[in-house]
Amino acid sequence: MSKPSAPAKSNASGANASFDDKSKSKDSRYANIVAARAISDVVRTSLGPKGMDKMIITAKNEVIITNDGATILRNIQAFHPAAKMFVDLSAAQDIEAGDGTTSVVVLAGSLLGAAEKMLEKGMHPTIIAESFLKASAKAVEYLTEMSTPIKLQDRKTLERAATTSLNSKIVSQFSTLLAPIAVSAVTRLLTPTSTNVDLRDIRIVKKVGGTIEDTELVEGVVLNQNVVTSGGGPRRMEKAKIALIQFQLSAPKPDMDNTVVVNDYRQMDKVIKEERAYILEMCKKIKKWGCNVLLIQKSILRDAVNEISLHFLAKLKILVVKDIERDEINFLSKSLGCKPIADVDSFSEDKLGYADLVEETTKAEASIVKIMGVKNPGKTVSVLCMGGSHVVLEECERSLHDALCVVRCLVKKRALIAGGGAPEIHVSRLLSQYAHTLKGMEAYCFQAYADALEVIPSTLAENAGLNPIAIVTELRNRHALGEHNAGINVRKGLVSNILEEEVVQPLLVSTSAVELSTETVSLILKIDEILWSR
């Protein structure tokens, strides 16, 4: 029975008495754990090939249907700081590996659950956090040992990894089409010394029309915009000389809003005549350099083009595409070998791009502008993604992005491991054996960490409608007998050699998930109070 505390003699002693009270830090810690685990439980049902999908209604009343962990967490409103840490955890995994965004949050939730049980037994959170970090380093070591080194020339292996990633998506039935596209897109950007790939050099252009089967890797560049034909200009141009301009082909406007009063029709005629002369002069300067394809950046100051300029450009046989976004400028200049032109007087031959053909075609009732046969192409890739609706297109793009990230992971760390829960069970067994060699509280922490890893195979089985206890028990037995590649075959509903089923994933996805989840859990455990600043 605790002694009643002595009455405070002064303000200073009263402050010390409140600091010594451990119940406040305990409440803060448990509040953090509950909030973070709630986020983990949200995405847990979306894990694996048989995972469920989430329907998200955004603030603009747009509908998103997805089972991608990063997308789900990015769009939900998390108010608690610890819950926001799990959202950031998923984003960090998305940046580092691109795939495994659901697994990393589920694993972190399981580790927090294990830590909570040890806290209840009276263990100090710092000891738990430090032991977990040591266990994660050991887990990464075991994962690296069981991995298989690969060569980037082995295209079939790369496609197997991309297919495994796509199998857990809504568009899984099209994995045989999308996986080769992802592999081709990334391998085109590789050089003999590549250790990474910038996915900003791969652009996915979405067009509503047809089905996902119409998705293709384009030999050239595809534009999001359509050709402007309202002035009667051409839709097709052979031997194209392409200019990417950042100025507007319309009458100049003052910076401030104002009104000009014209009280004589002769003055009105003079204004119109001056405008036509100004625009005609600009169009003639563009044509003087032989330019016959004009890509015009979107403007917020005034109209990029008007009816008069479109009329003159049509007469000069110049194909026009307007509303090029600011963030597309770098990609297009790199792809077409041209330089952005900021002023009509700075036109020159070396700033133009050259291509065999620029044309607007129709595919599955969608208008598509293609630039083919670029003379000095940069290392960029365009993918034309098609689908029946915006919801399908958005999910197809997210799935393709994950597949691209998987192939990029294999460029960064050239090793594969089995999927289907096999690595988690393997590491769990080895960590459990290692825990027996330790003493004191560290041994308990290592054992708890090993048990927490079983959440991945358990959730895979649960989401596939299987008995998780029976499946995980059989999985442990098979691994104990030396079958290190035994995993959950969710299609057949049993445990089998997962490598024979061609279910593989990059080593980087698993190691990154283990490291990031452990770091986040350690961070949450060391918080003993939440303070609000003014």
mmCIF file of C-alpha atoms in Angstrom, residues 384-525:
data_model
loop_
_atom_site.group_PDB
_atom_site.id
_atom_site.type_symbol
_atom_site.label_atom_id
_atom_site.label_comp_id
_atom_site.label_asym_id
_atom_site.label_seq_id
_atom_site.Cartn_x
_atom_site.Cartn_y
_atom_site.Cartn_z
ATOM 1 C CA LEU A 384 -0.093 4.724 -72.312
ATOM 2 C CA CYS A 385 -2.515 3.468 -69.665
ATOM 3 C CA MET A 386 -6.135 2.853 -70.724
ATOM 4 C CA GLY A 387 -9.270 1.809 -68.858
ATOM 5 C CA GLY A 388 -13.042 2.058 -68.764
ATOM 6 C CA SER A 389 -13.306 4.693 -66.021
ATOM 7 C CA HIS A 390 -11.230 7.148 -63.984
ATOM 8 C CA VAL A 391 -11.443 4.902 -60.879
ATOM 9 C CA VAL A 392 -9.997 1.918 -62.795
ATOM 10 C CA LEU A 393 -7.333 4.098 -64.437
ATOM 11 C CA GLU A 394 -6.154 5.549 -61.113
ATOM 12 C CA GLU A 395 -5.804 2.079 -59.556
ATOM 13 C CA CYS A 396 -4.070 0.757 -62.686
ATOM 14 C CA GLU A 397 -1.538 3.608 -62.444
ATOM 15 C CA ARG A 398 -0.916 2.894 -58.730
ATOM 16 C CA SER A 399 -0.440 -0.820 -59.428
ATOM 17 C CA LEU A 400 1.933 -0.123 -62.317
ATOM 18 C CA HIS A 401 3.889 2.294 -60.100
ATOM 19 C CA ASP A 402 4.328 -0.463 -57.477
ATOM 20 C CA ALA A 403 5.528 -2.900 -60.153
ATOM 21 C CA LEU A 404 8.028 -0.292 -61.421
ATOM 22 C CA CYS A 405 9.243 0.206 -57.839
ATOM 23 C CA VAL A 406 9.765 -3.545 -57.407
ATOM 24 C CA VAL A 407 12.003 -3.662 -60.484
ATOM 25 C CA ARG A 408 13.813 -0.535 -59.240
ATOM 26 C CA CYS A 409 14.387 -2.291 -55.882
ATOM 27 C CA LEU A 410 16.187 -5.077 -57.728
ATOM 28 C CA VAL A 411 18.431 -2.465 -59.359
ATOM 29 C CA LYS A 412 19.276 -0.964 -55.938
ATOM 30 C CA LYS A 413 19.779 -4.307 -54.149
ATOM 31 C CA ARG A 414 20.123 -7.209 -56.586
ATOM 32 C CA ALA A 415 18.642 -10.049 -54.550
ATOM 33 C CA LEU A 416 15.293 -11.838 -54.310
ATOM 34 C CA ILE A 417 13.590 -13.746 -51.501
ATOM 35 C CA ALA A 418 10.512 -15.953 -51.411
ATOM 36 C CA GLY A 419 7.110 -14.412 -50.652
ATOM 37 C CA GLY A 420 3.962 -15.887 -49.116
ATOM 38 C CA GLY A 421 5.067 -15.392 -45.485
ATOM 39 C CA ALA A 422 8.122 -17.662 -45.871
ATOM 40 C CA PRO A 423 10.805 -15.083 -44.905
ATOM 41 C CA GLU A 424 8.878 -13.943 -41.822
ATOM 42 C CA ILE A 425 8.503 -17.484 -40.472
ATOM 43 C CA HIS A 426 12.140 -18.287 -41.273
ATOM 44 C CA VAL A 427 13.408 -15.167 -39.462
ATOM 45 C CA SER A 428 10.969 -15.744 -36.580
ATOM 46 C CA ARG A 429 12.372 -19.262 -36.002
ATOM 47 C CA LEU A 430 16.007 -18.142 -36.129
ATOM 48 C CA LEU A 431 15.360 -15.177 -33.815
ATOM 49 C CA SER A 432 13.558 -17.453 -31.372
ATOM 50 C CA GLN A 433 16.571 -19.816 -31.332
ATOM 51 C CA TYR A 434 18.919 -16.854 -30.889
ATOM 52 C CA ALA A 435 16.825 -15.584 -27.950
ATOM 53 C CA HIS A 436 17.657 -18.804 -26.022
ATOM 54 C CA THR A 437 21.339 -17.820 -26.100
ATOM 55 C CA LEU A 438 20.590 -14.476 -24.413
ATOM 56 C CA LYS A 439 19.967 -13.670 -20.770
ATOM 57 C CA GLY A 440 17.657 -11.374 -18.833
ATOM 58 C CA MET A 441 15.060 -9.043 -20.312
ATOM 59 C CA GLU A 442 16.761 -8.952 -23.728
ATOM 60 C CA ALA A 443 15.884 -12.635 -24.226
ATOM 61 C CA TYR A 444 12.187 -11.874 -23.592
ATOM 62 C CA CYS A 445 12.290 -8.947 -26.042
ATOM 63 C CA PHE A 446 13.895 -11.026 -28.813
ATOM 64 C CA GLN A 447 11.285 -13.759 -28.303
ATOM 65 C CA ALA A 448 8.451 -11.213 -28.416
ATOM 66 C CA TYR A 449 9.922 -9.709 -31.631
ATOM 67 C CA ALA A 450 10.115 -13.186 -33.197
ATOM 68 C CA ASP A 451 6.472 -13.897 -32.312
ATOM 69 C CA ALA A 452 5.362 -10.504 -33.700
ATOM 70 C CA LEU A 453 6.793 -11.358 -37.137
ATOM 71 C CA GLU A 454 4.196 -14.126 -37.475
ATOM 72 C CA VAL A 455 1.504 -11.484 -38.063
ATOM 73 C CA ILE A 456 2.332 -11.398 -41.807
ATOM 74 C CA PRO A 457 1.684 -15.119 -42.591
ATOM 75 C CA SER A 458 -1.205 -15.137 -40.118
ATOM 76 C CA THR A 459 -2.867 -12.164 -41.859
ATOM 77 C CA LEU A 460 -2.228 -13.628 -45.342
ATOM 78 C CA ALA A 461 -4.019 -16.824 -44.294
ATOM 79 C CA GLU A 462 -6.839 -14.928 -42.561
ATOM 80 C CA ASN A 463 -7.505 -12.686 -45.592
ATOM 81 C CA ALA A 464 -7.570 -15.745 -47.870
ATOM 82 C CA GLY A 465 -10.312 -17.338 -45.738
ATOM 83 C CA LEU A 466 -8.001 -20.010 -44.316
ATOM 84 C CA ASN A 467 -7.499 -21.091 -40.704
ATOM 85 C CA PRO A 468 -4.561 -18.888 -39.598
ATOM 86 C CA ILE A 469 -3.619 -21.036 -36.587
ATOM 87 C CA ALA A 470 -3.515 -24.279 -38.585
ATOM 88 C CA ILE A 471 -1.664 -22.692 -41.523
ATOM 89 C CA VAL A 472 0.988 -20.933 -39.401
ATOM 90 C CA THR A 473 1.514 -24.106 -37.325
ATOM 91 C CA GLU A 474 2.077 -26.171 -40.474
ATOM 92 C CA LEU A 475 4.333 -23.441 -41.845
ATOM 93 C CA ARG A 476 6.503 -23.551 -38.707
ATOM 94 C CA ASN A 477 6.711 -27.362 -38.897
ATOM 95 C CA ARG A 478 7.767 -27.300 -42.550
ATOM 96 C CA HIS A 479 10.469 -24.713 -41.806
ATOM 97 C CA ALA A 480 11.657 -26.745 -38.816
ATOM 98 C CA LEU A 481 12.127 -29.679 -41.212
ATOM 99 C CA GLY A 482 14.414 -27.500 -43.349
ATOM 100 C CA GLU A 483 11.975 -26.296 -46.043
ATOM 101 C CA HIS A 484 13.031 -22.626 -45.920
ATOM 102 C CA ASN A 485 10.990 -21.700 -49.002
ATOM 103 C CA ALA A 486 7.685 -23.103 -47.703
ATOM 104 C CA GLY A 487 5.032 -20.378 -47.849
ATOM 105 C CA ILE A 488 1.275 -19.875 -48.010
ATOM 106 C CA ASN A 489 -0.184 -20.629 -51.428
ATOM 107 C CA VAL A 490 -3.368 -18.558 -51.171
ATOM 108 C CA ARG A 491 -4.648 -19.722 -54.568
ATOM 109 C CA LYS A 492 -4.692 -23.403 -53.540
ATOM 110 C CA GLY A 493 -5.252 -22.731 -49.845
ATOM 111 C CA LEU A 494 -2.289 -24.733 -48.554
ATOM 112 C CA VAL A 495 1.414 -24.560 -47.660
ATOM 113 C CA SER A 496 3.785 -25.299 -50.545
ATOM 114 C CA ASN A 497 7.218 -24.400 -51.937
ATOM 115 C CA ILE A 498 6.534 -20.794 -52.805
ATOM 116 C CA LEU A 499 9.494 -20.479 -55.211
ATOM 117 C CA GLU A 500 7.935 -23.164 -57.440
ATOM 118 C CA GLU A 501 4.799 -20.987 -57.569
ATOM 119 C CA GLU A 502 7.066 -18.081 -58.696
ATOM 120 C CA VAL A 503 6.021 -15.897 -55.747
ATOM 121 C CA VAL A 504 9.124 -13.781 -55.118
ATOM 122 C CA GLN A 505 9.865 -10.281 -53.864
ATOM 123 C CA PRO A 506 12.927 -8.025 -53.705
ATOM 124 C CA LEU A 507 15.103 -8.323 -50.618
ATOM 125 C CA LEU A 508 14.985 -4.529 -50.203
ATOM 126 C CA VAL A 509 11.190 -4.563 -49.667
ATOM 127 C CA SER A 510 11.470 -6.942 -46.682
ATOM 128 C CA THR A 511 14.600 -5.447 -45.106
ATOM 129 C CA SER A 512 13.229 -1.917 -45.460
ATOM 130 C CA ALA A 513 9.898 -2.950 -43.885
ATOM 131 C CA VAL A 514 11.662 -4.554 -40.884
ATOM 132 C CA GLU A 515 14.013 -1.603 -40.300
ATOM 133 C CA LEU A 516 11.459 1.190 -40.746
ATOM 134 C CA SER A 517 8.733 -0.470 -38.653
ATOM 135 C CA THR A 518 11.161 -1.185 -35.784
ATOM 136 C CA GLU A 519 12.500 2.387 -35.802
ATOM 137 C CA THR A 520 8.964 3.822 -35.641
ATOM 138 C CA VAL A 521 7.917 1.476 -32.813
ATOM 139 C CA SER A 522 11.056 2.358 -30.835
ATOM 140 C CA LEU A 523 10.286 6.032 -31.299
ATOM 141 C CA ILE A 524 6.709 5.612 -30.017
ATOM 142 C CA LEU A 525 7.838 3.554 -26.993
#
